[in-house]
XYZ file of C-alpha atoms in Angstrom:
496
model
C -10.964 -25.625 -44.850
C -13.979 -26.481 -46.974
C -17.335 -26.831 -45.283
C -20.102 -28.655 -47.118
C -23.741 -27.712 -46.764
C -26.221 -29.708 -44.766
C -28.615 -30.248 -47.707
C -32.276 -29.895 -46.999
C -31.819 -27.878 -43.839
C -32.835 -24.445 -45.091
C -35.655 -22.664 -43.313
C -36.965 -19.109 -43.119
C -34.126 -17.668 -45.213
C -31.364 -19.490 -43.271
C -28.975 -22.071 -44.663
C -26.963 -24.222 -42.252
C -23.301 -24.776 -42.988
C -21.703 -27.889 -41.680
C -18.210 -29.240 -42.141
C -16.878 -31.099 -39.118
C -19.590 -29.735 -36.823
C -22.821 -29.809 -38.768
C -25.320 -27.181 -37.752
C -22.903 -25.070 -35.638
C -22.886 -22.197 -38.161
C -25.771 -20.899 -40.215
C -26.109 -18.519 -43.154
C -28.560 -15.673 -43.603
C -30.118 -14.950 -46.981
C -27.511 -12.237 -47.620
C -24.690 -14.727 -47.083
C -23.635 -13.470 -43.638
C -22.933 -16.122 -41.022
C -24.212 -16.703 -37.509
C -23.521 -19.290 -34.816
C -26.393 -21.545 -33.761
C -25.045 -21.773 -30.196
C -23.667 -19.229 -27.774
C -24.449 -15.519 -27.672
C -22.748 -12.142 -27.798
C -23.699 -11.244 -24.213
C -22.691 -14.727 -23.066
C -19.103 -13.742 -23.848
C -19.250 -10.016 -23.021
C -20.530 -10.500 -19.459
C -17.795 -12.910 -18.267
C -15.300 -10.786 -20.175
C -16.245 -7.653 -18.257
C -16.175 -9.599 -14.986
C -12.647 -10.946 -15.476
C -11.380 -7.650 -16.905
C -12.633 -5.675 -13.897
C -11.344 -8.330 -11.492
C -7.909 -8.383 -13.085
C -7.684 -4.593 -13.182
C -8.694 -4.399 -9.508
C -6.015 -6.917 -8.573
C -3.421 -4.974 -10.551
C -4.193 -1.573 -9.006
C -4.578 -2.970 -5.469
C -1.366 -4.985 -5.753
C 0.572 -1.958 -7.027
C -0.884 0.034 -4.116
C 0.379 -2.588 -1.653
C 3.757 -2.748 -3.383
C 4.356 1.013 -3.501
C 3.278 1.505 0.118
C 5.704 -1.222 1.150
C 8.506 0.557 -0.716
C 7.571 3.942 0.741
C 7.535 2.578 4.292
C 10.601 0.384 3.843
C 8.579 -2.771 4.475
C 8.787 -6.134 2.738
C 6.216 -6.548 -0.027
C 3.990 -9.606 0.013
C 1.138 -10.219 -2.399
C -2.305 -11.235 -1.153
C -4.876 -13.710 -2.528
C -7.377 -10.852 -2.292
C -7.098 -7.164 -1.443
C -8.862 -4.748 0.853
C -10.415 -1.622 -0.606
C -7.773 1.054 -0.051
C -9.967 4.122 -0.551
C -13.336 5.431 0.597
C -14.915 5.212 4.061
C -13.008 3.416 6.811
C -15.758 0.815 7.240
C -15.429 -0.104 3.555
C -11.670 -0.561 3.922
C -12.132 -2.986 6.819
C -14.593 -5.480 5.355
C -13.629 -8.439 3.110
C -15.464 -6.990 0.115
C -13.690 -9.004 -2.568
C -14.354 -12.414 -0.943
C -17.983 -11.443 -0.365
C -18.423 -10.546 -4.030
C -16.640 -13.769 -5.008
C -19.331 -15.707 -3.141
C -22.352 -13.594 -4.048
C -21.824 -13.067 -7.797
C -21.145 -16.741 -8.682
C -24.168 -17.712 -6.584
C -26.334 -15.511 -8.777
C -24.614 -17.074 -11.789
C -25.623 -20.550 -10.618
C -29.206 -19.405 -10.103
C -29.209 -17.870 -13.573
C -27.906 -21.061 -15.171
C -30.197 -23.515 -13.382
C -33.353 -21.619 -12.495
C -33.832 -17.924 -13.306
C -35.011 -17.129 -16.831
C -36.009 -20.718 -17.601
C -39.421 -22.267 -17.791
C -38.391 -24.878 -15.252
C -35.440 -26.095 -13.200
C -32.623 -27.263 -15.479
C -32.882 -30.972 -14.741
C -29.648 -32.911 -15.190
C -31.015 -36.470 -15.290
C -34.134 -37.416 -17.272
C -36.767 -39.950 -16.267
C -35.050 -42.627 -18.367
C -31.880 -42.253 -16.279
C -29.878 -40.479 -18.998
C -28.467 -36.975 -18.891
C -30.526 -34.166 -20.398
C -28.056 -33.108 -23.098
C -29.561 -29.655 -23.590
C -28.947 -28.830 -19.912
C -25.384 -30.121 -19.540
C -23.863 -26.760 -20.514
C -25.817 -25.054 -17.730
C -24.464 -27.540 -15.190
C -20.918 -27.160 -16.495
C -21.138 -23.384 -16.106
C -22.586 -23.831 -12.616
C -19.645 -26.071 -11.655
C -17.264 -23.291 -12.698
C -19.212 -20.717 -10.665
C -19.176 -23.081 -7.681
C -15.366 -23.320 -7.850
C -14.960 -19.537 -7.596
C -17.605 -19.296 -4.864
C -15.737 -21.963 -2.884
C -12.560 -19.890 -3.189
C -14.489 -16.936 -1.787
C -15.690 -19.012 1.158
C -12.093 -20.028 1.951
C -11.093 -16.345 1.829
C -13.824 -15.498 4.328
C -12.774 -18.339 6.625
C -9.240 -16.983 6.499
C -10.504 -13.491 7.302
C -12.559 -14.483 10.340
C -10.214 -17.176 11.648
C -6.925 -18.732 10.570
C -6.081 -21.002 7.662
C -2.745 -22.509 6.601
C -0.474 -20.158 4.681
C -1.242 -19.966 0.940
C -4.435 -22.057 1.304
C -6.439 -19.164 -0.129
C -4.122 -18.966 -3.134
C -4.404 -22.736 -3.481
C -8.194 -22.624 -3.789
C -7.968 -19.640 -6.114
C -5.661 -21.585 -8.429
C -8.066 -24.529 -8.202
C -10.869 -22.268 -9.458
C -8.952 -21.410 -12.602
C -7.964 -25.065 -13.066
C -11.641 -26.059 -12.932
C -12.481 -23.335 -15.451
C -9.741 -24.526 -17.811
C -10.706 -28.204 -17.589
C -14.365 -27.475 -18.311
C -13.452 -25.228 -21.240
C -10.899 -27.545 -22.873
C -13.533 -30.277 -23.176
C -16.010 -27.709 -24.465
C -14.078 -27.080 -27.692
C -16.263 -27.579 -30.743
C -17.324 -25.932 -33.977
C -15.369 -24.653 -36.967
C -11.633 -24.033 -36.853
C -11.855 -20.366 -35.902
C -14.183 -21.101 -32.974
C -11.854 -23.818 -31.738
C -8.905 -21.428 -32.141
C -10.348 -18.568 -30.051
C -11.390 -20.918 -27.264
C -8.127 -22.872 -27.339
C -6.235 -19.606 -26.798
C -8.564 -18.896 -23.886
C -7.810 -22.342 -22.421
C -4.046 -21.811 -22.709
C -4.055 -18.506 -20.884
C -6.420 -19.837 -18.169
C -3.936 -22.652 -17.491
C -1.176 -20.027 -17.505
C -3.124 -18.172 -14.805
C -3.382 -21.399 -12.783
C 0.398 -21.894 -12.991
C 1.107 -18.240 -12.169
C -0.864 -18.514 -8.932
C 1.115 -21.598 -7.926
C 4.329 -19.663 -8.621
C 3.018 -16.694 -6.637
C 2.375 -18.905 -3.619
C 6.132 -19.589 -3.490
C 7.329 -16.089 -4.474
C 4.875 -13.673 -2.884
C 7.477 -10.929 -2.463
C 8.400 -10.916 -6.173
C 6.487 -8.134 -7.909
C 6.972 -9.636 -11.392
C 5.604 -13.039 -10.366
C 2.758 -11.413 -8.416
C 1.847 -9.308 -11.473
C 1.201 -12.372 -13.637
C -2.109 -13.252 -11.955
C -3.811 -9.854 -12.425
C -2.386 -9.362 -15.922
C -3.491 -12.815 -17.109
C -6.916 -12.397 -15.511
C -7.372 -9.040 -17.220
C -6.167 -10.608 -20.484
C -8.766 -13.359 -20.099
C -11.483 -10.751 -19.764
C -10.269 -8.867 -22.836
C -10.132 -12.081 -24.857
C -13.679 -13.072 -23.866
C -14.823 -9.695 -25.207
C -12.718 -10.059 -28.362
C -14.202 -13.534 -28.916
C -17.704 -12.052 -28.791
C -16.810 -9.644 -31.596
C -15.081 -12.360 -33.641
C -17.956 -14.820 -33.455
C -21.161 -12.817 -33.129
C -20.866 -9.667 -35.264
C -20.849 -11.391 -38.701
C -17.515 -9.757 -39.510
C -16.493 -11.146 -42.940
C -12.831 -11.095 -41.840
C -13.667 -13.891 -39.392
C -16.010 -15.919 -41.595
C -15.758 -19.586 -40.521
C -15.152 -20.586 -44.152
C -12.256 -18.122 -44.504
C -8.912 -19.521 -43.359
C -7.356 -16.048 -43.164
C -9.462 -15.180 -40.126
C -8.356 -18.328 -38.313
C -4.706 -17.519 -39.068
C -5.105 -13.939 -37.815
C -6.630 -14.843 -34.447
C -3.301 -15.699 -32.690
C -1.798 -12.397 -33.889
C -4.765 -10.490 -32.417
C -4.260 -12.264 -29.109
C -0.545 -11.461 -29.058
C -1.291 -7.780 -29.701
C -3.660 -7.764 -26.734
C -0.974 -9.422 -24.632
C 1.604 -6.789 -25.583
C -0.539 -3.716 -24.968
C -1.809 -5.058 -21.647
C 1.739 -5.717 -20.397
C 2.886 -2.285 -21.591
C -0.141 -0.577 -20.029
C 0.525 -2.378 -16.734
C 4.078 -1.061 -16.661
C 2.871 2.468 -17.444
C 0.243 2.186 -14.701
C 2.933 1.225 -12.182
C 5.078 4.204 -13.202
C 2.133 6.600 -12.941
C 1.145 5.250 -9.531
C 4.773 5.582 -8.402
C 4.651 9.295 -9.270
C 1.370 9.697 -7.384
C 2.649 7.859 -4.293
C 5.930 9.774 -4.368
C 3.922 12.988 -4.204
C 1.653 11.559 -1.512
C 4.558 10.520 0.718
C 6.668 13.558 -0.087
C 9.681 11.556 -1.256
C 10.786 9.616 -4.304
C 9.547 6.033 -4.004
C 12.370 3.834 -5.294
C 11.861 0.429 -6.896
C 15.028 -1.074 -5.455
C 14.342 -3.370 -2.528
C 14.265 -2.028 1.018
C 17.130 -4.312 2.013
C 19.424 -2.580 -0.502
C 18.619 1.010 0.450
C 21.313 3.255 1.845
C 21.571 6.624 3.560
C 18.820 7.878 5.842
C 16.672 4.754 5.467
C 19.278 2.090 6.221
C 18.306 -0.698 8.579
C 19.874 -0.856 12.004
C 21.222 -4.227 13.037
C 19.094 -6.292 15.389
C 21.265 -5.608 18.394
C 20.822 -1.864 17.952
C 17.066 -2.128 17.625
C 16.423 -4.622 20.390
C 16.544 -2.189 23.298
C 15.124 0.905 21.588
C 11.930 2.445 22.964
C 9.982 5.249 21.305
C 7.143 7.472 22.418
C 5.198 10.355 20.960
C 6.287 12.592 23.833
C 4.121 15.430 22.615
C 0.936 15.505 20.598
C -0.245 19.055 20.866
C -2.497 21.714 19.400
C -1.159 25.233 19.681
C -1.413 28.627 18.051
C -0.526 32.280 18.652
C -3.985 33.100 19.991
C -4.742 30.002 22.045
C -3.156 28.191 24.939
C -1.415 24.939 23.966
C -3.176 21.621 24.502
C -0.824 18.687 24.947
C -1.150 14.908 25.306
C 1.334 12.057 25.459
C 1.108 8.428 24.409
C 2.547 5.469 26.229
C 6.047 4.223 25.495
C 6.215 1.493 22.846
C 9.053 -0.805 21.877
C 10.368 -1.127 18.340
C 9.662 -4.474 16.687
C 10.952 -5.281 13.235
C 11.784 -1.668 12.491
C 8.218 -0.552 13.299
C 6.756 0.972 16.410
C 2.998 0.808 16.870
C 0.590 2.603 19.177
C -3.017 1.524 19.420
C -4.591 4.082 21.724
C -6.916 7.035 21.498
C -6.110 10.584 22.507
C -8.607 13.434 22.776
C -7.477 17.065 22.615
C -9.439 20.291 22.970
C -9.419 22.652 20.045
C -9.673 26.301 21.043
C -10.359 29.195 18.733
C -7.067 30.556 17.435
C -5.281 27.186 17.457
C -3.322 26.906 14.255
C -1.433 23.625 14.193
C -1.410 20.043 15.413
C 2.145 18.943 16.193
C 3.384 15.385 16.591
C 6.821 14.699 18.069
C 8.277 11.211 17.933
C 10.832 10.825 20.712
C 13.147 8.420 22.461
C 13.180 8.679 26.281
C 16.636 9.465 27.700
C 18.073 7.410 30.549
C 17.197 9.187 33.820
C 19.528 9.502 36.756
C 18.126 9.688 40.313
C 16.816 13.190 40.987
C 16.784 14.198 37.313
C 13.679 15.218 35.402
C 12.467 13.060 32.577
C 13.641 14.159 29.156
C 13.770 12.737 25.677
C 15.459 13.075 22.317
C 13.283 14.215 19.408
C 13.754 11.828 16.506
C 11.188 13.218 14.093
C 8.238 15.586 14.040
C 5.516 16.974 11.825
C 3.079 19.842 11.900
C -0.431 19.744 10.401
C -2.498 22.877 10.013
C -5.799 22.723 11.904
C -7.564 24.330 8.965
C -6.564 21.409 6.762
C -7.695 18.893 9.389
C -11.102 20.506 9.748
C -11.540 20.526 5.975
C -10.721 16.819 5.625
C -11.969 14.894 8.701
C -12.518 12.031 9.166
C -8.941 11.169 8.240
C -6.953 7.929 8.125
C -3.692 8.780 6.433
C 0.090 8.550 6.435
C 1.946 11.757 7.263
C 5.558 12.508 6.544
C 7.870 13.141 9.488
C 10.959 15.351 9.433
C 14.169 15.393 11.426
C 14.197 18.392 13.792
C 16.219 21.391 12.650
C 17.288 19.700 9.409
C 14.095 19.234 7.400
C 15.383 15.840 6.235
C 13.163 12.787 5.905
C 12.219 11.284 9.243
C 9.862 8.488 8.230
C 6.092 8.241 8.251
C 3.331 7.944 10.803
C -0.239 6.827 10.263
C -2.973 8.449 12.301
C -6.757 8.471 12.293
C -8.531 11.684 13.270
C -12.082 12.829 13.736
C -13.613 16.100 14.961
C -16.546 16.268 17.367
C -18.535 19.317 18.370
C -19.649 19.860 21.987
C -23.180 18.596 21.373
C -21.748 15.346 20.012
C -19.966 14.462 23.269
C -21.996 13.204 26.216
C -19.231 13.382 28.837
C -16.408 15.673 27.650
C -14.543 15.613 30.977
C -14.285 11.839 30.885
C -13.269 11.909 27.261
C -10.497 14.421 27.917
C -9.334 12.581 31.025
C -9.753 15.446 33.494
C -11.714 16.241 36.600
C -15.300 17.336 36.189
C -15.806 21.082 35.836
C -18.883 23.282 35.745
C -17.268 26.034 33.701
C -19.265 26.941 30.655
C -17.763 27.755 27.277
C -14.446 26.100 28.051
C -15.100 23.032 25.966
C -15.113 23.864 22.306
C -14.826 21.219 19.585
C -12.713 18.218 20.473
C -10.195 16.646 18.155
C -9.719 12.910 18.397
C -6.388 11.478 17.469
C -7.097 7.802 17.730
C -5.547 4.541 16.617
C -2.034 5.673 15.832
C -1.398 2.518 13.874
C 1.082 0.759 11.636
C 3.782 3.158 10.541
C 3.967 5.208 13.719
C 7.682 5.880 13.718
C 8.197 3.048 11.272
C 11.088 4.740 9.534
C 12.013 7.227 12.221
C 13.632 4.404 14.195
C 16.334 4.388 11.561
C 17.287 7.957 12.421
C 18.078 7.324 16.092
C 21.802 7.679 15.579
C 21.306 11.091 14.010
C 18.968 12.700 16.571
C 20.521 15.536 18.532
C 17.701 17.718 19.835
C 16.332 17.436 23.368
C 13.019 18.641 24.696
C 10.835 18.683 27.760
C 7.995 20.636 26.280
C 9.948 23.640 24.913
C 9.078 25.306 21.627
C 12.655 25.506 20.374
C 12.429 22.472 18.090
C 11.917 23.387 14.463
C 9.264 21.440 12.662
C 8.481 21.397 9.023
C 4.851 22.267 8.356
C 2.606 20.773 5.730
C -1.031 20.238 4.909
C -2.885 16.978 4.478
C -2.545 16.691 0.733
C 0.719 18.419 -0.116
C 1.589 22.043 -0.666
C -1.101 24.414 -1.750
């Protein structure tokens, strides 16, 4: 495409090059080009934002997916994801929605107020729009769309909203972004090309979110949103280098650069998809090691062997209880506590209660036994069948507290998989407990030196016996507090 010069518009060593959009591209004295609108950082900053956001979605979604496979639960994608690492308080707050409200709000302030000599007025005194400020208001409208999505996420977190409403507003945000950008196309052919590609993949993101709302358990469909969002970020960054580094390969007057742009985009698409698949495979290896078993990609409903589902009639009347949660060792007397009995619901049994156990010097192991109470005849003592158990070395607990983690359970005497249980633990020293007798649920005593550090085992949550319920038909061992049951020992983070 030939671009004519805008004669008479040379100043201070610059020559403006026109064509269809006069004045959009200028020339330096050495012949290199520059764009008279836009900026390098103006493309890098949104690129980094979308790239980080997309990568976060991808990792968090794979985390949710692999945990669902490991625990034999149905996978369902989320419009936003909790932080799955770090302090417990961080994992419980809606960090992503908060950032989705805060960051666009700063973007709006930056567009309309901060860094400008005055407020970016939209309408002049003559009643017409201030053309120079329209871009700032367009950008602010885009920021407002994403901030609104964040507000809906927060409403859903603190109350209830209709199913998929959060995904609906998220898709609306990308639709708003695409509409504003498609009517923003201007400049030479190569500039139009890079932004048109951006528009196409933004609309693809919008459509992928609509598809996800209807297929939230499909990992391939759910992967489209994070992959396309990450791709958008990468393409924003690539656009900055195409337009604002004076690379002669992408000179606006050179048709070869315009022809090459789609090929560059396709290469980015291919490596991002390949890298996403590799990331999933790597995370699968990590989670297999973390859970102590091979995490399979086939759906939970198709699994066979030890992890097969019981039919509803078999599960309906099953009750489970951690009959024994105890700390014991060769040089210390055993300390034992018992949870309440809980009923299985949907293949999962959940306890939400706190237990406190004394830890005496010489105690070597914390043992957890997951049991099913046996029917009791009149005059008989209570007994139960051990379904699964695990042992955790006290040394490992003391090195790692506070802990909120899944632990692998094993079938007694066999060492076979027995499911998983999630427990939270903390360790308090005597001077950290105001009323130890009340905490430990015993009568007040004046003995000194008897209370040494206390171990809390609190909030035995989702996953407590989640898979062990599937081993009920195979359990054979009985116990009423004896030490005959074999338990497989392990530390918090695998074998040392």
